[in-house]
mmCIF file of C-alpha atoms in Angstrom:
data_model
loop_
_atom_site.group_PDB
_atom_site.id
_atom_site.type_symbol
_atom_site.label_atom_id
_atom_site.label_comp_id
_atom_site.label_asym_id
_atom_site.label_seq_id
_atom_site.Cartn_x
_atom_site.Cartn_y
_atom_site.Cartn_z
ATOM 1 C CA MET S 1 135.419 207.514 111.938
ATOM 2 C CA SER S 2 137.801 207.680 114.876
ATOM 3 C CA LYS S 3 139.151 204.575 116.540
ATOM 4 C CA ARG S 4 137.330 205.425 119.795
ATOM 5 C CA VAL S 5 133.950 205.691 118.022
ATOM 6 C CA ALA S 6 134.532 202.420 116.180
ATOM 7 C CA VAL S 7 135.359 200.624 119.421
ATOM 8 C CA ALA S 8 132.222 202.053 121.075
ATOM 9 C CA LEU S 9 129.981 200.936 118.199
ATOM 10 C CA PHE S 10 131.513 197.470 118.288
ATOM 11 C CA ALA S 11 130.802 197.230 122.008
ATOM 12 C CA VAL S 12 127.158 198.245 121.518
ATOM 13 C CA VAL S 13 126.618 195.719 118.714
ATOM 14 C CA ALA S 14 128.320 192.968 120.711
ATOM 15 C CA GLY S 15 126.097 193.742 123.676
ATOM 16 C CA LEU S 16 122.936 193.544 121.582
ATOM 17 C CA ILE S 17 124.005 190.231 120.091
ATOM 18 C CA ALA S 18 124.985 188.801 123.440
ATOM 19 C CA SER S 19 121.618 189.628 125.011
ATOM 20 C CA PRO S 20 118.960 189.006 122.361
ATOM 21 C CA ARG S 21 115.354 189.778 123.102
ATOM 22 C CA ALA S 22 112.801 187.040 122.639
ATOM 23 C CA PHE S 23 109.856 187.919 120.486
ATOM 24 C CA ALA S 24 106.525 186.696 121.833
ATOM 25 C CA GLY S 25 104.669 184.151 119.742
ATOM 26 C CA GLU S 26 101.520 182.126 120.139
ATOM 27 C CA LYS S 27 101.614 179.161 122.453
ATOM 28 C CA GLY S 28 103.315 176.239 120.764
ATOM 29 C CA THR S 29 105.313 178.411 118.366
ATOM 30 C CA ARG S 30 108.845 177.086 118.178
ATOM 31 C CA PHE S 31 112.006 178.654 116.849
ATOM 32 C CA VAL S 32 115.141 176.639 116.147
ATOM 33 C CA LEU S 33 118.204 178.605 117.179
ATOM 34 C CA CYS S 34 121.882 177.816 117.003
ATOM 35 C CA GLU S 35 124.690 179.041 119.198
ATOM 36 C CA ALA S 36 127.787 180.516 117.662
ATOM 37 C CA PRO S 37 131.204 179.011 118.352
ATOM 38 C CA GLU S 38 132.490 180.061 121.724
ATOM 39 C CA GLY S 39 134.469 183.249 121.642
ATOM 40 C CA PRO S 40 135.068 185.777 124.379
ATOM 41 C CA PHE S 41 132.102 184.412 126.383
ATOM 42 C CA ARG S 42 132.591 182.054 129.307
ATOM 43 C CA GLN S 43 131.651 178.449 128.665
ATOM 44 C CA ASN S 44 128.604 178.481 130.963
ATOM 45 C CA GLU S 45 127.153 181.693 129.521
ATOM 46 C CA PRO S 46 124.851 181.786 126.483
ATOM 47 C CA GLY S 47 126.733 182.943 123.459
ATOM 48 C CA PRO S 48 125.326 184.988 120.566
ATOM 49 C CA PHE S 49 122.379 183.463 118.759
ATOM 50 C CA PHE S 50 121.490 183.629 115.107
ATOM 51 C CA LEU S 51 118.217 182.875 113.359
ATOM 52 C CA ALA S 52 117.115 179.524 112.015
ATOM 53 C CA MET S 53 118.322 180.394 108.509
ATOM 54 C CA LEU S 54 121.800 179.505 109.755
ATOM 55 C CA ALA S 55 120.682 176.296 111.421
ATOM 56 C CA ASP S 56 121.953 174.096 108.599
ATOM 57 C CA GLN S 57 125.477 175.473 108.839
ATOM 58 C CA PRO S 58 128.121 173.727 110.981
ATOM 59 C CA GLN S 59 127.506 174.421 114.634
ATOM 60 C CA GLN S 60 128.553 173.188 118.026
ATOM 61 C CA ARG S 61 125.174 173.282 119.702
ATOM 62 C CA ARG S 62 121.552 173.548 118.776
ATOM 63 C CA GLU S 63 118.474 173.933 120.922
ATOM 64 C CA THR S 64 114.743 174.462 120.597
ATOM 65 C CA LEU S 65 112.939 177.174 122.522
ATOM 66 C CA GLU S 66 109.186 177.374 123.023
ATOM 67 C CA PHE S 67 107.457 180.538 124.183
ATOM 68 C CA ASP S 68 105.142 180.069 127.139
ATOM 69 C CA PRO S 69 102.580 182.914 127.253
ATOM 70 C CA ASP S 70 101.632 182.011 130.826
ATOM 71 C CA THR S 71 105.092 182.846 132.155
ATOM 72 C CA GLY S 72 106.195 185.202 129.380
ATOM 73 C CA LYS S 73 109.454 183.307 129.020
ATOM 74 C CA TRP S 74 111.179 181.108 126.477
ATOM 75 C CA VAL S 75 111.482 177.551 127.751
ATOM 76 C CA GLU S 76 114.146 175.186 126.471
ATOM 77 C CA GLN S 77 112.620 171.985 125.161
ATOM 78 C CA LYS S 78 114.189 168.595 124.883
ATOM 79 C CA PRO S 79 115.320 167.608 121.378
ATOM 80 C CA PRO S 80 112.572 165.767 119.472
ATOM 81 C CA VAL S 81 112.792 161.998 119.541
ATOM 82 C CA PRO S 82 112.121 160.483 116.098
ATOM 83 C CA GLY S 83 109.711 157.572 116.053
ATOM 84 C CA THR S 84 107.364 159.094 118.636
ATOM 85 C CA PRO S 85 104.198 161.136 117.959
ATOM 86 C CA ALA S 86 105.530 164.267 119.653
ATOM 87 C CA GLY S 87 108.993 163.895 118.136
ATOM 88 C CA ASP S 88 107.860 163.327 114.559
ATOM 89 C CA LEU S 89 105.415 166.229 114.768
ATOM 90 C CA ALA S 90 108.146 168.479 116.141
ATOM 91 C CA LEU S 91 110.391 167.542 113.214
ATOM 92 C CA ALA S 92 107.617 168.454 110.774
ATOM 93 C CA ARG S 93 107.174 171.786 112.537
ATOM 94 C CA ALA S 94 110.910 172.408 112.300
ATOM 95 C CA ASP S 95 110.776 171.915 108.530
ATOM 96 C CA PHE S 96 107.848 174.328 108.355
ATOM 97 C CA ALA S 97 109.814 176.913 110.351
ATOM 98 C CA LYS S 98 112.723 176.491 107.912
ATOM 99 C CA ILE S 99 110.303 177.256 105.029
ATOM 100 C CA ASN S 100 110.738 173.734 103.673
ATOM 101 C CA TYR S 101 107.010 173.329 103.113
ATOM 102 C CA SER S 102 107.153 170.322 100.817
ATOM 103 C CA ARG S 103 109.108 168.247 103.301
ATOM 104 C CA ALA S 104 106.921 169.487 106.170
ATOM 105 C CA LEU S 105 103.799 168.397 104.286
ATOM 106 C CA ARG S 106 105.236 164.957 103.549
ATOM 107 C CA LYS S 107 106.158 164.449 107.183
ATOM 108 C CA THR S 108 102.756 165.637 108.387
ATOM 109 C CA LYS S 109 100.903 163.311 106.039
ATOM 110 C CA ALA S 110 103.157 160.449 107.124
ATOM 111 C CA TRP S 111 102.420 161.328 110.762
ATOM 112 C CA ILE S 112 98.656 161.177 110.186
ATOM 113 C CA LYS S 113 98.986 157.865 108.352
ATOM 114 C CA THR S 114 101.218 156.376 111.059
ATOM 115 C CA TYR S 115 99.530 157.530 114.250
ATOM 116 C CA GLY S 116 95.974 158.183 113.065
ATOM 117 C CA GLU S 117 93.024 159.947 114.650
ATOM 118 C CA GLN S 118 93.354 158.182 118.002
ATOM 119 C CA ASP S 119 96.499 160.037 118.996
ATOM 120 C CA GLU S 120 95.976 163.112 121.163
ATOM 121 C CA LEU S 121 98.182 165.178 118.847
ATOM 122 C CA TYR S 122 96.042 164.423 115.801
ATOM 123 C CA PRO S 123 94.293 167.852 115.802
ATOM 124 C CA GLU S 124 97.670 169.588 115.939
ATOM 125 C CA ALA S 125 98.891 167.506 113.015
ATOM 126 C CA VAL S 126 95.850 168.368 110.900
ATOM 127 C CA LEU S 127 96.213 172.072 111.665
ATOM 128 C CA LEU S 128 99.883 171.909 110.707
ATOM 129 C CA GLU S 129 98.934 170.157 107.482
ATOM 130 C CA CYS S 130 96.464 172.941 106.677
ATOM 131 C CA ARG S 131 99.016 175.637 107.479
ATOM 132 C CA THR S 132 101.493 173.931 105.183
ATOM 133 C CA MET S 133 98.922 173.732 102.385
ATOM 134 C CA ILE S 134 98.255 177.444 102.735
ATOM 135 C CA ALA S 135 101.983 178.167 102.662
ATOM 136 C CA ARG S 136 102.184 176.122 99.448
ATOM 137 C CA ARG S 137 99.228 178.143 98.077
ATOM 138 C CA ASP S 138 96.967 175.099 97.946
ATOM 139 C CA TYR S 139 94.177 177.231 99.383
ATOM 140 C CA TYR S 140 91.188 175.249 98.202
ATOM 141 C CA LYS S 141 92.574 171.920 99.461
ATOM 142 C CA ALA S 142 93.263 173.544 102.817
ATOM 143 C CA HIS S 143 89.720 174.917 102.882
ATOM 144 C CA LEU S 144 88.156 171.506 102.302
ATOM 145 C CA LYS S 145 90.359 170.026 105.011
ATOM 146 C CA LEU S 146 89.381 172.782 107.431
ATOM 147 C CA VAL S 147 85.667 172.293 106.766
ATOM 148 C CA ASP S 148 85.946 168.657 107.854
ATOM 149 C CA PHE S 149 88.144 169.643 110.791
ATOM 150 C CA LEU S 150 85.674 172.241 112.091
ATOM 151 C CA SER S 151 82.862 169.732 111.801
ATOM 152 C CA GLU S 152 84.805 167.115 113.752
ATOM 153 C CA PHE S 153 86.274 169.386 116.422
ATOM 154 C CA ALA S 154 83.445 171.888 116.896
ATOM 155 C CA GLY S 155 83.454 173.474 120.332
ATOM 156 C CA THR S 156 87.081 172.599 121.080
ATOM 157 C CA GLN S 157 90.131 174.752 121.698
ATOM 158 C CA TYR S 158 91.212 174.295 118.087
ATOM 159 C CA VAL S 159 88.291 176.166 116.511
ATOM 160 C CA ASP S 160 89.824 179.644 116.642
ATOM 161 C CA ARG S 161 92.996 178.537 114.896
ATOM 162 C CA ALA S 162 91.027 176.782 112.181
ATOM 163 C CA LEU S 163 88.778 179.818 111.700
ATOM 164 C CA GLN S 164 91.814 182.036 111.402
ATOM 165 C CA MET S 165 93.105 179.941 108.515
ATOM 166 C CA GLU S 166 89.670 179.908 106.873
ATOM 167 C CA PHE S 167 89.549 183.687 107.129
ATOM 168 C CA VAL S 168 92.997 183.976 105.544
ATOM 169 C CA ILE S 169 91.866 181.762 102.660
ATOM 170 C CA ALA S 170 88.731 183.859 102.139
ATOM 171 C CA GLU S 171 90.710 187.105 102.074
ATOM 172 C CA THR S 172 93.180 185.566 99.639
ATOM 173 C CA PHE S 173 90.425 184.530 97.238
ATOM 174 C CA LEU S 174 88.704 187.913 97.507
ATOM 175 C CA GLY S 175 92.053 189.514 96.705
ATOM 176 C CA GLY S 176 91.955 187.965 93.243
ATOM 177 C CA THR S 177 93.737 184.645 93.721
ATOM 178 C CA LYS S 178 92.070 181.946 91.623
ATOM 179 C CA ARG S 179 91.467 178.277 92.291
ATOM 180 C CA LYS S 180 93.565 175.623 90.663
ATOM 181 C CA PHE S 181 92.125 173.471 87.901
ATOM 182 C CA LEU S 182 94.355 170.861 86.277
ATOM 183 C CA GLY S 183 97.287 172.547 87.993
ATOM 184 C CA LEU S 184 96.467 176.008 86.640
ATOM 185 C CA ARG S 185 94.868 178.924 88.484
ATOM 186 C CA ILE S 186 91.978 179.628 86.145
ATOM 187 C CA LEU S 187 88.828 179.393 88.301
ATOM 188 C CA LYS S 188 87.451 182.420 90.099
ATOM 189 C CA ALA S 189 87.030 181.815 93.797
ATOM 190 C CA ASP S 190 84.979 184.810 94.975
ATOM 191 C CA ASP S 191 81.990 182.541 95.616
ATOM 192 C CA VAL S 192 84.127 180.216 97.743
ATOM 193 C CA ALA S 193 85.357 183.170 99.783
ATOM 194 C CA ILE S 194 81.831 184.489 100.369
ATOM 195 C CA ASN S 195 80.656 181.017 101.428
ATOM 196 C CA ILE S 196 83.519 180.809 103.919
ATOM 197 C CA LEU S 197 82.670 184.212 105.384
ATOM 198 C CA ASP S 198 78.947 183.376 105.509
ATOM 199 C CA ASP S 199 79.731 180.178 107.383
ATOM 200 C CA ILE S 200 81.944 181.980 109.898
ATOM 201 C CA ALA S 201 79.388 184.717 110.539
ATOM 202 C CA ALA S 202 76.453 182.316 110.854
ATOM 203 C CA ASN S 203 77.970 179.399 112.777
ATOM 204 C CA TYR S 204 80.547 181.117 114.969
ATOM 205 C CA PRO S 205 78.855 184.371 116.040
ATOM 206 C CA GLN S 206 80.627 184.492 119.418
ATOM 207 C CA THR S 207 84.095 184.695 117.856
ATOM 208 C CA THR S 208 85.924 187.783 116.676
ATOM 209 C CA PHE S 209 86.104 186.216 113.228
ATOM 210 C CA ALA S 210 82.322 186.550 112.816
ATOM 211 C CA GLU S 211 82.645 190.321 113.102
ATOM 212 C CA LEU S 212 85.603 190.407 110.717
ATOM 213 C CA ALA S 213 83.814 188.145 108.249
ATOM 214 C CA THR S 214 80.795 190.472 108.127
ATOM 215 C CA LEU S 215 82.998 193.532 107.716
ATOM 216 C CA THR S 216 85.024 191.847 104.965
ATOM 217 C CA LYS S 217 81.874 190.959 103.032
ATOM 218 C CA ALA S 218 80.561 194.509 103.339
ATOM 219 C CA ARG S 219 83.799 195.989 102.055
ATOM 220 C CA HIS S 220 83.910 193.499 99.194
ATOM 221 C CA TYR S 221 80.377 194.318 98.056
ATOM 222 C CA TRP S 222 81.135 198.030 98.310
ATOM 223 C CA ALA S 223 84.277 197.645 96.195
ATOM 224 C CA GLN S 224 82.314 195.619 93.630
ATOM 225 C CA GLY S 225 79.627 198.309 93.418
ATOM 226 C CA ASP S 226 76.931 196.032 94.848
ATOM 227 C CA PHE S 227 75.662 198.711 97.218
ATOM 228 C CA LEU S 228 72.442 196.947 98.192
ATOM 229 C CA LEU S 229 74.308 193.955 99.621
ATOM 230 C CA ALA S 230 76.903 196.266 101.125
ATOM 231 C CA GLU S 231 74.179 198.151 102.967
ATOM 232 C CA GLN S 232 72.741 194.909 104.308
ATOM 233 C CA GLU S 233 76.107 193.691 105.574
ATOM 234 C CA TYR S 234 76.969 196.996 107.245
ATOM 235 C CA ALA S 235 73.536 197.098 108.880
ATOM 236 C CA PHE S 236 73.967 193.499 110.045
ATOM 237 C CA LEU S 237 77.337 194.406 111.559
ATOM 238 C CA VAL S 238 75.776 197.264 113.534
ATOM 239 C CA GLU S 239 72.915 195.065 114.704
ATOM 240 C CA GLN S 240 74.955 192.041 115.735
ATOM 241 C CA PHE S 241 78.022 193.830 117.087
ATOM 242 C CA PRO S 242 76.798 197.121 118.582
ATOM 243 C CA ARG S 243 79.957 197.524 120.681
ATOM 244 C CA SER S 244 82.332 196.840 117.836
ATOM 245 C CA ARG S 245 85.045 199.345 117.088
ATOM 246 C CA TYR S 246 83.711 199.331 113.520
ATOM 247 C CA THR S 247 80.144 200.301 114.493
ATOM 248 C CA ARG S 248 80.374 204.046 113.829
ATOM 249 C CA ARG S 249 82.119 203.500 110.522
ATOM 250 C CA ALA S 250 79.596 200.826 109.575
ATOM 251 C CA LEU S 251 76.692 203.208 110.280
ATOM 252 C CA LEU S 252 78.193 205.784 107.951
ATOM 253 C CA GLN S 253 78.982 203.248 105.238
ATOM 254 C CA SER S 254 75.496 201.761 105.505
ATOM 255 C CA ALA S 255 73.968 205.182 104.867
ATOM 256 C CA ARG S 256 76.334 205.820 101.964
ATOM 257 C CA ALA S 257 75.538 202.427 100.456
ATOM 258 C CA ALA S 258 71.783 203.106 100.783
ATOM 259 C CA MET S 259 72.197 206.410 98.961
ATOM 260 C CA ALA S 260 74.320 204.823 96.267
ATOM 261 C CA ALA S 261 71.793 202.012 95.787
ATOM 262 C CA PHE S 262 68.850 204.414 95.484
ATOM 263 C CA PRO S 263 67.944 204.526 91.781
ATOM 264 C CA GLY S 264 66.200 207.877 92.001
ATOM 265 C CA ILE S 265 62.588 208.977 91.816
ATOM 266 C CA PRO S 266 60.796 207.571 88.780
ATOM 267 C CA TYR S 267 59.196 210.229 86.593
#
């Protein structure tokens, strides 16, 4: 490689690092970033940024950015203040973002015990606790927590996020993951998954998760060779969601399941 080519490549890489693109996340998603020691950049310009995996290394400056979907921009947030509801919850979220799930769970539980249900951030804390449980693969505990949460906060802005986690748990159990018993994963959890999907389809029909829950059940029954139930679920999907993008496929699969379930003409 010639010296001119090497210099050109270095300039391109330096330009990409100096002007990173922000990746859109859901509202409230936070990423801890750290700025590299000042080099050829002027003091008032943003220097190159690295991901949160380097956040624990020595650094001169650290800041928290939160993506605002309304403006489409990353907004710099003030550092969390320990000893306050918002600050302590932000610290727990930071641990979650650093994949330190055990510490994040401890901090979230301590937050709930300290500030209780009366604080306006209580729903956010419970949802973070459930996310942390799922990350730690404590799926059944998270499910039980989410059942109580959905009962308490039905009809609020938090329902969709809770349903999303319930759907993830159901898919995980249908994928073969077993429930824990005495610390060991020895209990089948297919029935738990089906109950979760039934609840989503029956009690939250206006959400997109109701459609996905019905489709997931149909595919599960088809894979298990239970073609009668598969036919019923595909037919229910067509009836309840006629404008779904899965409708045409569901019609075909319903017919195939009916044929597969037909035992033949008795002679």
